[in-house]
PDB file of C-alpha atoms and ligand atoms in Angstrom:
ATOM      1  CA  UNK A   1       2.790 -10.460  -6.009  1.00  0.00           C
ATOM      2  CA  UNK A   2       1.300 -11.065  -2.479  1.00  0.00           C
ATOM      3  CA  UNK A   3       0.315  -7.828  -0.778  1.00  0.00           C
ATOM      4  CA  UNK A   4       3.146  -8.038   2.473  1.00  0.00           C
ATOM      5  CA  UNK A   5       2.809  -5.039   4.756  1.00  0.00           C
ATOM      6  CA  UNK A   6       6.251  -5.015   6.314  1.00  0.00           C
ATOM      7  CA  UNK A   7       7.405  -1.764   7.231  1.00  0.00           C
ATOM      8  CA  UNK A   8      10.785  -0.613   8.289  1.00  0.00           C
ATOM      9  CA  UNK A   9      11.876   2.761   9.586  1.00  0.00           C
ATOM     10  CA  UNK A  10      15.149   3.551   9.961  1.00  0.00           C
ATOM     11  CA  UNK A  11      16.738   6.366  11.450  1.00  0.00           C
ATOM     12  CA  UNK A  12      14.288   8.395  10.719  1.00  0.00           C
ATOM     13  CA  UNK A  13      14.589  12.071  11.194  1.00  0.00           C
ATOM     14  CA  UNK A  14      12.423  15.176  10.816  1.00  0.00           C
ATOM     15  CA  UNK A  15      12.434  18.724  12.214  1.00  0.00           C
ATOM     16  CA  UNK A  16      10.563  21.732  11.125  1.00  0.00           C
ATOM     17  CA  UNK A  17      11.942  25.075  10.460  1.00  0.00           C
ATOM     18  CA  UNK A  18       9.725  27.595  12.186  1.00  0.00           C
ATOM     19  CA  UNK A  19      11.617  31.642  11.159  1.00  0.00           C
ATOM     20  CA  UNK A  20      15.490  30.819  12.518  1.00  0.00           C
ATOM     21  CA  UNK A  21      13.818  28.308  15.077  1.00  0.00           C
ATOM     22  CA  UNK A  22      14.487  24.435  13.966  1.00  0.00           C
ATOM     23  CA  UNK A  23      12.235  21.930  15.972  1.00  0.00           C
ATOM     24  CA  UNK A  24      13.421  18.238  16.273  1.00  0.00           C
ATOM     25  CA  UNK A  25      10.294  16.318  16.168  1.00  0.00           C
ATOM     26  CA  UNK A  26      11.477  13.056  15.364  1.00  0.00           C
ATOM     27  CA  UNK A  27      15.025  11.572  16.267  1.00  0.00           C
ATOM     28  CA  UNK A  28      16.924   8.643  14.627  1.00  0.00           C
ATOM     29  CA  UNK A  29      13.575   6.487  14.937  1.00  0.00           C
ATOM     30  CA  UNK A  30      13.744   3.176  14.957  1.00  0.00           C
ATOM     31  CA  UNK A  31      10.783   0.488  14.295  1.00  0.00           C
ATOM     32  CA  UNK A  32       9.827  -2.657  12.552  1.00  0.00           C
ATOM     33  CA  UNK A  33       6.303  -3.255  11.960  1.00  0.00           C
ATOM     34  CA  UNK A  34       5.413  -7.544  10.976  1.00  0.00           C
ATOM     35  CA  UNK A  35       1.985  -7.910   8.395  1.00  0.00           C
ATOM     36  CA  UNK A  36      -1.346  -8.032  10.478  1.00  0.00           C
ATOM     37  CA  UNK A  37       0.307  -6.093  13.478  1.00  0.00           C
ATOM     38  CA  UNK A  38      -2.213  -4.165  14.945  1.00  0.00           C
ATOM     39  CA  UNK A  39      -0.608  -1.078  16.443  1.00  0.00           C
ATOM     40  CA  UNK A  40      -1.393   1.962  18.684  1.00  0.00           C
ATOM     41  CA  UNK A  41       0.434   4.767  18.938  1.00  0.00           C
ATOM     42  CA  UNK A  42       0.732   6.853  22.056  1.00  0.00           C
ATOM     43  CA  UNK A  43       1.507  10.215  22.518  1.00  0.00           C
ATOM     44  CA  UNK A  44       0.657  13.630  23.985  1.00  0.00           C
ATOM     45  CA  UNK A  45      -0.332  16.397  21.646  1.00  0.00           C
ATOM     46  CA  UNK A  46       2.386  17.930  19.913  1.00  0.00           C
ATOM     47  CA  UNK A  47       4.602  14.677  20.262  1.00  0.00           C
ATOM     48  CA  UNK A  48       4.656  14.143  16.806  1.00  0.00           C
ATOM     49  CA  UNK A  49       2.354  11.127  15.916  1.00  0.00           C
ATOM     50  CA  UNK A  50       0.540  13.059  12.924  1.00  0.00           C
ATOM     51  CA  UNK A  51       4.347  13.985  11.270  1.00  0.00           C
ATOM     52  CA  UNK A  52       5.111   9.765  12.044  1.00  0.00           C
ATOM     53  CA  UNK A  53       2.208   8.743  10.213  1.00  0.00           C
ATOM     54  CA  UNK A  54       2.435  11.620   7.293  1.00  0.00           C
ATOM     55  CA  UNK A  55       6.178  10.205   6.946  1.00  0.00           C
ATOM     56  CA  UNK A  56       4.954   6.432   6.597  1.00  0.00           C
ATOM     57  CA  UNK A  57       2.290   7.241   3.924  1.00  0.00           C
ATOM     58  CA  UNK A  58       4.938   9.022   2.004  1.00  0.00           C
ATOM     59  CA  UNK A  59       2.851  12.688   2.336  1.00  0.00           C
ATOM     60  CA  UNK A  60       5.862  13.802   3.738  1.00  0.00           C
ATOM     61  CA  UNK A  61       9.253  13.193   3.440  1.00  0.00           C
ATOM     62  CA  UNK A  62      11.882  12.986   6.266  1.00  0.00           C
ATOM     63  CA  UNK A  63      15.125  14.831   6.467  1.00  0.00           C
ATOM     64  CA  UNK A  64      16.969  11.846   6.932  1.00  0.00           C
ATOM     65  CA  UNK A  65      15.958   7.819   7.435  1.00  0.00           C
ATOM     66  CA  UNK A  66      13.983   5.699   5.427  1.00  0.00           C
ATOM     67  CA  UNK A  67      10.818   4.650   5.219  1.00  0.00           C
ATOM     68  CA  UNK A  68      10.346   0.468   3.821  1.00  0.00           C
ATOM     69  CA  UNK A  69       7.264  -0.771   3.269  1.00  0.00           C
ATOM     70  CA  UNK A  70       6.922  -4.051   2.231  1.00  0.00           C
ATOM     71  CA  UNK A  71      10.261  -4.093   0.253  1.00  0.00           C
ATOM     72  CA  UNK A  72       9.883  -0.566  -1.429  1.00  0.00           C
ATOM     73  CA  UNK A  73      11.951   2.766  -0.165  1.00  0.00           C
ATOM     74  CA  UNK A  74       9.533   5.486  -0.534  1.00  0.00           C
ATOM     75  CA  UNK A  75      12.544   7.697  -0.955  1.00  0.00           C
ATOM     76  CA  UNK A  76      13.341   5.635  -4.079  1.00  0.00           C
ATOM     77  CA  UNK A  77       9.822   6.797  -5.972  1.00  0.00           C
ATOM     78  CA  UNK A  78       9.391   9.842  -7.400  1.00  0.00           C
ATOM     79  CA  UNK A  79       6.438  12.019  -6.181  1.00  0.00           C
ATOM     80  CA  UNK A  80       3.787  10.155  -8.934  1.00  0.00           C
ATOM     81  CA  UNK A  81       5.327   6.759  -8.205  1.00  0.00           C
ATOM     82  CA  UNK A  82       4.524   7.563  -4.662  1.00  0.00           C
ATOM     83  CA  UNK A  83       1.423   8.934  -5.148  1.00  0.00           C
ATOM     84  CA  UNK A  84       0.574   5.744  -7.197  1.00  0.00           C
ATOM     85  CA  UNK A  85       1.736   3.294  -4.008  1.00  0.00           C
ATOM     86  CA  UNK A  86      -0.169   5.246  -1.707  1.00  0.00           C
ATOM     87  CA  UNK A  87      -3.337   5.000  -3.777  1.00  0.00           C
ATOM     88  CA  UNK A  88      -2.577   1.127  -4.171  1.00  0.00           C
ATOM     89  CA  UNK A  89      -0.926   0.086  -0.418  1.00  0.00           C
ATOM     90  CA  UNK A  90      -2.325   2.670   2.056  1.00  0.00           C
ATOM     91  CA  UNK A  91      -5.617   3.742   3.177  1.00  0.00           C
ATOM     92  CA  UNK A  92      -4.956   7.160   5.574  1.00  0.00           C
ATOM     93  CA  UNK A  93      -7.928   7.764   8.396  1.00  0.00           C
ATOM     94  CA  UNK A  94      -7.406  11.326   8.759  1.00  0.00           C
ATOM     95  CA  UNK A  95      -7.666  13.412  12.181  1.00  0.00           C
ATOM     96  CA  UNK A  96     -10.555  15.784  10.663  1.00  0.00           C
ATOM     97  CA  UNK A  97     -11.804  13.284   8.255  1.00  0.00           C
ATOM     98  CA  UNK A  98     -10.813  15.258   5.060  1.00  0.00           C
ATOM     99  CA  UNK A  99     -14.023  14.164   3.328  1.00  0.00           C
ATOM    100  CA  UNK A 100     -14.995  15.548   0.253  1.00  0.00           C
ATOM    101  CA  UNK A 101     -17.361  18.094   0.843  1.00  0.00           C
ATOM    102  CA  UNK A 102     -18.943  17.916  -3.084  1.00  0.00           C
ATOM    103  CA  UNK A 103     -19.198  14.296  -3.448  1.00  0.00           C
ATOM    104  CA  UNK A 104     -22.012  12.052  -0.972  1.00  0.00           C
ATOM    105  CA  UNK A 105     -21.119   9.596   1.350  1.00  0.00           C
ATOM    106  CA  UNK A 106     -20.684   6.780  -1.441  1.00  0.00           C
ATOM    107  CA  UNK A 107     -18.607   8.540  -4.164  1.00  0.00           C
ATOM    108  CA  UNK A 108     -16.497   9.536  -1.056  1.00  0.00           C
ATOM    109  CA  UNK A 109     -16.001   5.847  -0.374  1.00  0.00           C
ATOM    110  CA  UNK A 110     -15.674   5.088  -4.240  1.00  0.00           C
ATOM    111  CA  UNK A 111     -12.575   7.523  -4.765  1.00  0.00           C
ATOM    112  CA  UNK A 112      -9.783   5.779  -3.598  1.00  0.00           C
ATOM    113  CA  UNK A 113     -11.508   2.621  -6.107  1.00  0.00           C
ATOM    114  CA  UNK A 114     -11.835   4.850  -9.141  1.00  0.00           C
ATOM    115  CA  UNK A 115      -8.217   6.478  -8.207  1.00  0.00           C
ATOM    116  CA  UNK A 116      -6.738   2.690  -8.258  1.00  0.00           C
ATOM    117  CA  UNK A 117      -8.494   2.387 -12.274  1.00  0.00           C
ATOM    118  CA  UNK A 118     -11.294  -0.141 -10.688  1.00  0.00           C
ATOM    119  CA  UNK A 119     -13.799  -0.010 -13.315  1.00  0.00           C
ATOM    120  CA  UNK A 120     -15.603  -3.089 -13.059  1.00  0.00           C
ATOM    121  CA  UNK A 121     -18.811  -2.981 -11.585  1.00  0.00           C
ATOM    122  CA  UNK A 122     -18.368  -6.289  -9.245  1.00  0.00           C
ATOM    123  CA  UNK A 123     -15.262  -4.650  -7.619  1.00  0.00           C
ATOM    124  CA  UNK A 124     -17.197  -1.250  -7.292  1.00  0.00           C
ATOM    125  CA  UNK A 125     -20.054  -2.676  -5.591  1.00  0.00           C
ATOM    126  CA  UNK A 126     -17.431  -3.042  -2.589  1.00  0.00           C
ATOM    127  CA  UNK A 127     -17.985   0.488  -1.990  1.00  0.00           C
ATOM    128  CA  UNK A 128     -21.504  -0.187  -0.943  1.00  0.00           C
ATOM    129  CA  UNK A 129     -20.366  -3.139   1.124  1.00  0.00           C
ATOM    130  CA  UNK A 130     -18.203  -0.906   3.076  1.00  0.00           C
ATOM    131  CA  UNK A 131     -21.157   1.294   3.962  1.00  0.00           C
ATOM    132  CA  UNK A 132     -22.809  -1.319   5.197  1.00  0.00           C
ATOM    133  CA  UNK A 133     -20.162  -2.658   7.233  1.00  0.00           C
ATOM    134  CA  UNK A 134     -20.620   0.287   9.049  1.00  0.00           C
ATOM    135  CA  UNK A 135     -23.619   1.070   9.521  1.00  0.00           C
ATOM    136  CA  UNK A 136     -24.042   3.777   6.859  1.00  0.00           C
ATOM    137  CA  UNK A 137     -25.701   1.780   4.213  1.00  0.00           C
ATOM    138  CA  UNK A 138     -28.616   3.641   3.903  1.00  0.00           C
ATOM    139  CA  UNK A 139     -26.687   7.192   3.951  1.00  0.00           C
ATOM    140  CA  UNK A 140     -24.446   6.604   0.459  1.00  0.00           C
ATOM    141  CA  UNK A 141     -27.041   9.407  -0.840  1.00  0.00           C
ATOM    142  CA  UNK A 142     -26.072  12.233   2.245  1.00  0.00           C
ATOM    143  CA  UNK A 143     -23.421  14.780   1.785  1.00  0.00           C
ATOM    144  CA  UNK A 144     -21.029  15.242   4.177  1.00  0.00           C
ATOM    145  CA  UNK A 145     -22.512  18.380   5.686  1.00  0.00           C
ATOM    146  CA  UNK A 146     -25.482  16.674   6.521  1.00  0.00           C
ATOM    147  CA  UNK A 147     -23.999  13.736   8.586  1.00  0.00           C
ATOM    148  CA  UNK A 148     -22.339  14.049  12.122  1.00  0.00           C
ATOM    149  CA  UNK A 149     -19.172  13.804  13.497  1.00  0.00           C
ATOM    150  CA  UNK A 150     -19.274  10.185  14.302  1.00  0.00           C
ATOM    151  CA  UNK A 151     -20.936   9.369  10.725  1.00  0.00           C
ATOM    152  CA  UNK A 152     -18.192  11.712   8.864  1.00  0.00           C
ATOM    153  CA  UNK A 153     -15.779   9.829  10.650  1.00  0.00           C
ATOM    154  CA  UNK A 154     -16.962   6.453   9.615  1.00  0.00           C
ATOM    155  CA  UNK A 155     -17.206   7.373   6.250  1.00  0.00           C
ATOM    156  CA  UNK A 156     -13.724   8.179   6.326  1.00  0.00           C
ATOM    157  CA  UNK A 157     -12.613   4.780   7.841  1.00  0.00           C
ATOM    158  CA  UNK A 158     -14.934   3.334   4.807  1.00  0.00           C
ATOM    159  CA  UNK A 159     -12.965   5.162   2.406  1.00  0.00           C
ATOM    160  CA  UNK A 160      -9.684   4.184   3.865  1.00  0.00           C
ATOM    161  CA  UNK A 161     -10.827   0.463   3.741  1.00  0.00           C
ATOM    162  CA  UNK A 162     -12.724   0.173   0.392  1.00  0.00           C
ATOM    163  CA  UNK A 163      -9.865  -0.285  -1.974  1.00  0.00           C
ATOM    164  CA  UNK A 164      -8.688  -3.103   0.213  1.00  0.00           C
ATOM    165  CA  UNK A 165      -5.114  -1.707   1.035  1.00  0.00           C
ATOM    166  CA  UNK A 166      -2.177  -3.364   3.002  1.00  0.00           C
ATOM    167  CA  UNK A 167      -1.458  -1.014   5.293  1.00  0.00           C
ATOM    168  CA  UNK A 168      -4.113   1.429   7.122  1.00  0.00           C
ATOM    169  CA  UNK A 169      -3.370   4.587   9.443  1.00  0.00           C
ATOM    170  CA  UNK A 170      -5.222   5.871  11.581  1.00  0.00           C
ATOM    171  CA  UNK A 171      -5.033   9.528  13.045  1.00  0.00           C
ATOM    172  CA  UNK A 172      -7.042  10.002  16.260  1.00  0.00           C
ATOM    173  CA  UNK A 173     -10.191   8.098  14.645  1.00  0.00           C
ATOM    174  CA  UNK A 174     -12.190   8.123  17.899  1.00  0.00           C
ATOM    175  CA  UNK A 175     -10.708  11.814  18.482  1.00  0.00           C
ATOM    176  CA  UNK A 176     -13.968  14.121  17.781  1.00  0.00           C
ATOM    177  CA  UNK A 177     -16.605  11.162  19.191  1.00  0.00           C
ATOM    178  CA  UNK A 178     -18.559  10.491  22.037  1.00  0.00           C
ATOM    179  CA  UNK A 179     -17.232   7.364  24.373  1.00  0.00           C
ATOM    180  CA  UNK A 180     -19.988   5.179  22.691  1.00  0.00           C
ATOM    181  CA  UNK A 181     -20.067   6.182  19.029  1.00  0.00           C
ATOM    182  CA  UNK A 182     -16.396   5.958  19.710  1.00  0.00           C
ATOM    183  CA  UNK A 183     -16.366   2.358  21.077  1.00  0.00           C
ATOM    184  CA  UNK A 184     -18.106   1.852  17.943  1.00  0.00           C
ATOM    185  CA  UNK A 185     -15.461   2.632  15.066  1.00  0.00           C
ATOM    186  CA  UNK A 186     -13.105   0.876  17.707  1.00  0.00           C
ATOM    187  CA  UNK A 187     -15.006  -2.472  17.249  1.00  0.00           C
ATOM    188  CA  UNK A 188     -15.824  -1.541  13.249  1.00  0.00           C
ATOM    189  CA  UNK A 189     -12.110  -0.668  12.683  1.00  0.00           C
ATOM    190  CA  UNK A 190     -10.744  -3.629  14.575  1.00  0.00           C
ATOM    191  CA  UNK A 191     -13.352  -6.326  13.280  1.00  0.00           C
ATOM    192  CA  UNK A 192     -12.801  -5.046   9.094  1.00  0.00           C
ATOM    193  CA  UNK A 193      -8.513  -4.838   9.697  1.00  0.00           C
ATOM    194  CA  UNK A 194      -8.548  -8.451  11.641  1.00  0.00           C
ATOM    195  CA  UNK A 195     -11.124  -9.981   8.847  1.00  0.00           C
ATOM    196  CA  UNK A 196      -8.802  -9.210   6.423  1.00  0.00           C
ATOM    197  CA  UNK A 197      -5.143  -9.751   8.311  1.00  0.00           C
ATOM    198  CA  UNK A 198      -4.280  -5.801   7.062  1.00  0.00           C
ATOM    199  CA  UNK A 199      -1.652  -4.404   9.149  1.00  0.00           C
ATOM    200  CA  UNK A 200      -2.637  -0.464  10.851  1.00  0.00           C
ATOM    201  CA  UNK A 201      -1.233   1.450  13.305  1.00  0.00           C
ATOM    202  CA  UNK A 202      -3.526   3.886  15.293  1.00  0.00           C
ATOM    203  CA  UNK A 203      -2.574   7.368  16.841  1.00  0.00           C
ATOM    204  CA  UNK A 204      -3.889   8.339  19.774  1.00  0.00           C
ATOM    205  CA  UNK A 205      -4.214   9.906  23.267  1.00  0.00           C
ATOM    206  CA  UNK A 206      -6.522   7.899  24.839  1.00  0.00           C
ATOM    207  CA  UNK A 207      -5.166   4.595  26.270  1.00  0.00           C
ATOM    208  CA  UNK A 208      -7.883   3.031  26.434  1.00  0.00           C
ATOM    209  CA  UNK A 209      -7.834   1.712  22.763  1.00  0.00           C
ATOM    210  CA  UNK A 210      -4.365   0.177  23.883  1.00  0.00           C
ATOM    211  CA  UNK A 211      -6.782  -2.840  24.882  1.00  0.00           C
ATOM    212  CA  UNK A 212      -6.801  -3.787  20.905  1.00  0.00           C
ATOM    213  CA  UNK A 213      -3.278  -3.463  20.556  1.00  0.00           C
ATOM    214  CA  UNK A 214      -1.014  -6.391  19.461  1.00  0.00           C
ATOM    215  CA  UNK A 215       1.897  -3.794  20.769  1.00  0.00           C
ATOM    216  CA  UNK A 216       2.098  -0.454  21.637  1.00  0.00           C
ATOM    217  CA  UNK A 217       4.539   2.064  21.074  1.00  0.00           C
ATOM    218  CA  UNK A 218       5.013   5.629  22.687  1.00  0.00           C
ATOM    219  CA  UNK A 219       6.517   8.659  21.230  1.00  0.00           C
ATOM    220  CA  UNK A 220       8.377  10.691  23.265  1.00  0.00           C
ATOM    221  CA  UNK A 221      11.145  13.550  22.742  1.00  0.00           C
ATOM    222  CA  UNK A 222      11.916  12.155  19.508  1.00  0.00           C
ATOM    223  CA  UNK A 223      11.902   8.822  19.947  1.00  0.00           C
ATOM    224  CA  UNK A 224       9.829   5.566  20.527  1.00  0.00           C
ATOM    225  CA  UNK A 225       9.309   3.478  23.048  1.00  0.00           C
ATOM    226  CA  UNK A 226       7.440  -0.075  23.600  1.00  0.00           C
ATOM    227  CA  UNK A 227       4.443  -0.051  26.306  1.00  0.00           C
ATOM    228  CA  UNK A 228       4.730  -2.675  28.804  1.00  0.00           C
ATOM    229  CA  UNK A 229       1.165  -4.121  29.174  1.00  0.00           C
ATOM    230  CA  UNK A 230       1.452  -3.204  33.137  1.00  0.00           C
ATOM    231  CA  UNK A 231       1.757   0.924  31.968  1.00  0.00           C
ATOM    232  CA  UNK A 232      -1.378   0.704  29.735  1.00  0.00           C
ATOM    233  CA  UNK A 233      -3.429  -0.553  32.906  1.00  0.00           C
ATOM    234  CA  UNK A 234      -2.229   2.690  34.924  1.00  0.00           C
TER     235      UNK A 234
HETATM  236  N1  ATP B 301       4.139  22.047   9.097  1.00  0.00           N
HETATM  237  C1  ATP B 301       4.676  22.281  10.288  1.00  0.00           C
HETATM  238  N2  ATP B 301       5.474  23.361  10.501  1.00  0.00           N
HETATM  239  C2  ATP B 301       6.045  23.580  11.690  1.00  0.00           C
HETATM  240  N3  ATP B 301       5.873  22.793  12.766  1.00  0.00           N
HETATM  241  C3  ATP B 301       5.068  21.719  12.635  1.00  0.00           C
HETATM  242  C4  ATP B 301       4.419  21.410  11.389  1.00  0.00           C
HETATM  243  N4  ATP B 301       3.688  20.258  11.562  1.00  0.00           N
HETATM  244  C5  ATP B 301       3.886  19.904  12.838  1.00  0.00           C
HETATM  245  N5  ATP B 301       4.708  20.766  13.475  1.00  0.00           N
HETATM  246  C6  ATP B 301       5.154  20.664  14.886  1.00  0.00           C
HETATM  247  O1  ATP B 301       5.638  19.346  15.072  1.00  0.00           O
HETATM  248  C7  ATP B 301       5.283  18.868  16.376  1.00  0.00           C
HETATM  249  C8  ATP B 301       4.549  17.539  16.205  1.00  0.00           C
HETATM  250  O2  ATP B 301       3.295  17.762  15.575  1.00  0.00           O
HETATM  251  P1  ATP B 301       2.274  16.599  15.283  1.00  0.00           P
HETATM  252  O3  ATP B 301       1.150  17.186  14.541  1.00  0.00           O
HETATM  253  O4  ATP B 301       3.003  15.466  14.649  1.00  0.00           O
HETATM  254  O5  ATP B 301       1.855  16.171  16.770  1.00  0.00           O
HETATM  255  P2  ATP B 301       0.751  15.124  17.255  1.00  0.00           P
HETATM  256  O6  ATP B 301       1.433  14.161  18.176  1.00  0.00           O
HETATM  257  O7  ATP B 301       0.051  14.556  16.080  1.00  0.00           O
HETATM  258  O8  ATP B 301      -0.224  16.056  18.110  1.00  0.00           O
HETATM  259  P3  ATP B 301      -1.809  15.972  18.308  1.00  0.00           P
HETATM  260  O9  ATP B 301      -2.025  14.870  19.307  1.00  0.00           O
HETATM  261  O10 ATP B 301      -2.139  17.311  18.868  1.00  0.00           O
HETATM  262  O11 ATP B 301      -2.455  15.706  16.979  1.00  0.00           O
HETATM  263  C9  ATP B 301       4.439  19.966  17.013  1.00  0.00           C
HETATM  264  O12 ATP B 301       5.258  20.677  17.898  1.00  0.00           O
HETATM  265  C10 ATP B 301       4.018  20.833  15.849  1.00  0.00           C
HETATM  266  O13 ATP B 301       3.920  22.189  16.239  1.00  0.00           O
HETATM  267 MG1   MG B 302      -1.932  14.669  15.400  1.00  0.00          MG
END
């Protein structure tokens, strides 16, 4: 079956319970995403743009709404079926990279292969190739102590790329890095997902990455709303 990164959220809901306090964070959400989209994702902190993207990968589960992605209801799978679609559809950029502190820069990139039961060598290789591709081909040996913020966090994007998924999201991925080093991932990010026609959407503040956009969205008291070109120049 052709990989077809179509997602669908509908009415999606989600509030947290903080003591006898209940905080809407998302309200009756609406949005239809089209394969290859390339979105960004506005918000200020605390809007909720972290708990949208946790709901789409199926980490977390709304109170109400679903989540469709390319045909399949996340709140039909159990929690190993969705596990197993995340592994195979989704590759997460986290906001603090959530690298694995025990394994170097390659078997970092080589987990989400190895999770998907990739065991031939050709296919493995890939993870190299994703080094390369950005610029950390001769660090596969370092551990993730030993690089910086910038390299940590293209490591990550690696990672999230190497097993080739449909869909990738992106949390702040330019978030902890310098203007330049963040221009950088920008252009590394953008060139790998547009290569290979994968569909992403991209959280963050800054709206300045809404210049890669193919539409962008802003979330606001709950809900979402579509960014006229003429507001992202302001
Ligand atoms: N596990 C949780 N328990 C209680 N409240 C939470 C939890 N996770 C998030 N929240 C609250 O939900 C709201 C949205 O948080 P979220 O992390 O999605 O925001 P964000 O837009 O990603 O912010 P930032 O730009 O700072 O990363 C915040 O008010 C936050 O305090
Ligand atoms: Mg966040």
């Amino acid at each position: 079956m052709k990989d077809k990164a179509y997602i669908r959220l509908n009415k999606l809901t989600k509030s947290y319970q903080e003591g006898d306090k209940t905080r809407a964070v998302l309200d009756d959400l609406e949005l239809s995403i089209t394969e290859g989209e390339l979105i960004v994702l506005l918000g200020r902190s605390g809007s909720g743009k972290s708990t949208l993207l946790n709901l789409v990968s199926g980490i977390d589960k709304p109170d109400s709404g679903a989540v469709i992605i390319g045909g399949t209801n996340l709140a039909e799978l159990n929690e190993k079926e969705r596990t197993l679609f995340r592994r195979k559809n989704i590759g997460f950029v986290f906001q603090s990279f959530n690298l694995i502190s025990t394994l170097n820069a390659y078997e970092n990139v080589l987990l989400p292969l190895k999770l998907k039961g990739v065991t031939d060598e050709e296919t493995l290789s890939k993870a190299d190739q994703f080094l390369q591709d950005v610029g950390l081909g001769d660090r596969g040996d370092s551990y993730p102590d030993r690089l910086s913020g910038g390299e940590q966090q293209r490591v990550a994007i690696a990672r999230a790329l190497a097993h080739e998924p449909m869909l990738i999201l992106a949390d702040e991925p330019t978030g902890n890095l310098d203007y330049e080093t963040g221009k950088q991932i920008l252009d590394i990010l953008e060139n790998l997902v547009r290569k290979n026609g994968r569909t992403i959407i991209l959280a963050t503040h800054d709206r300045d990455i809404c210049k890669i956009a193919d539409r962008v969205l802003e979330i606001r008291g709950g809900k979402l709303t579509e960014v006229e070109d003429s507001a992202v120049q302001l």
